[in-house]
Amino acid sequence: MRKALSSSGSKRPVAAARKNLSALQSGQVSQLLLPFLQLGEDTLDAFEKGLSKAIETDLLAMTVKQRDPAAFEYLRPSSLEEALQYLADLGEDAKIMSGGQSLIPVLNMRLSTPKYLIDIGRVEDLFYIREEDGYLVIGALTKHRDVEFSPLVRKLCPLLIEAVRWIGHPQIRLRGTIGGSIAHADPSAELPCVIAALRGEIVIAHADGEETVTPDEFFLTYLLTSLQPDQMIKELRFPILPETAGYEFTEVSRRHSDFALVEIAAVIDLDENNEITLARLAAGGANPVPCVLEDAEEFLIGKEPTDEVLEEASVLGSEQVEPDSDLHGSVEYRRSLVKALTKRALQTALKRAGGTKG
């Protein structure tokens, strides 16, 4: 079904645009810009230069105050096959929309100007939560809220529920989708951190079939993935956790629902001798992509979870990340958060696993 939507922005005074640029440079920016301001100083400089050029050439639709997307043609497929055919036919001129919680602000600020918007929100093939071959399998269009209250998710992968509860407010979780969050690839987002920690899988569909990729193959850098113009996420696969495993997801942000400065996902399992047999750790917000803290994981295996062991693991974790410095925090501050949150997450995971410390 095709329905053309015409949307054009009205011009705004140059003085207002310059005021917006000044606000950007001073850090007094719209909440909508926060994910882009976490891209590092070089990218921020490029953004400022682009905004300055817009002012000079009277392309004022790119200013912070802009709230109208560029004109596009609206497509609403009713099946996965139809959506994939649209992508195959339209290529780079098209953009997929699922829940729209991240995409709509991007369109409104004209950071993306697709000729076609493919709304897959009614593709019923992509709504599901099920157990399959040792994995918890979740369709890309499943809402955060559905994951949050799913008995099956609670049973098979409770870490995922812990993470989802940090996502925005209930209104956001009612509209946002699990596949959309992964595709957006915000380094501070909760779900990329969880799927990286658990060594999950991302199933990619295209008109000729599908393929399965790992998180380290999928996430390339800030807001950039290996998805090609004719591809879309079909489902996410999370390994089922042992029933005895403890887990924790924690993060620090300036305010509740703000983007995380740093977040940590942790899973720990113990044997009958109180020795660690499984360790899964990942950090978000501290690298361009979710960072698996492999050095800390390897250090923990086979050891009793004493306070000294947890402290050393948290130090190893903080040494592995390579955060950027921005207006929200310095490199040193983010490293210190990784260290503190890693130890905190491990302690909580151990308590849930029935372990002891010290």
Short mmCIF file of C-alpha atoms in Angstrom, two decimals, residues 72 78 82 168 242 357:
data_model
loop_
_atom_site.label_atom_id
_atom_site.label_comp_id
_atom_site.label_asym_id
_atom_site.label_seq_id
_atom_site.Cartn_x
_atom_site.Cartn_y
_atom_site.Cartn_z
CA PHE A 72 8.98 11.39 1.48
CA SER A 78 1.68 -5.98 5.31
CA GLU A 82 6.63 -7.19 0.74
CA GLY A 168 13.30 5.55 28.59
CA PRO A 242 21.53 -21.56 33.17
CA LYS A 357 32.18 -12.71 48.36
#
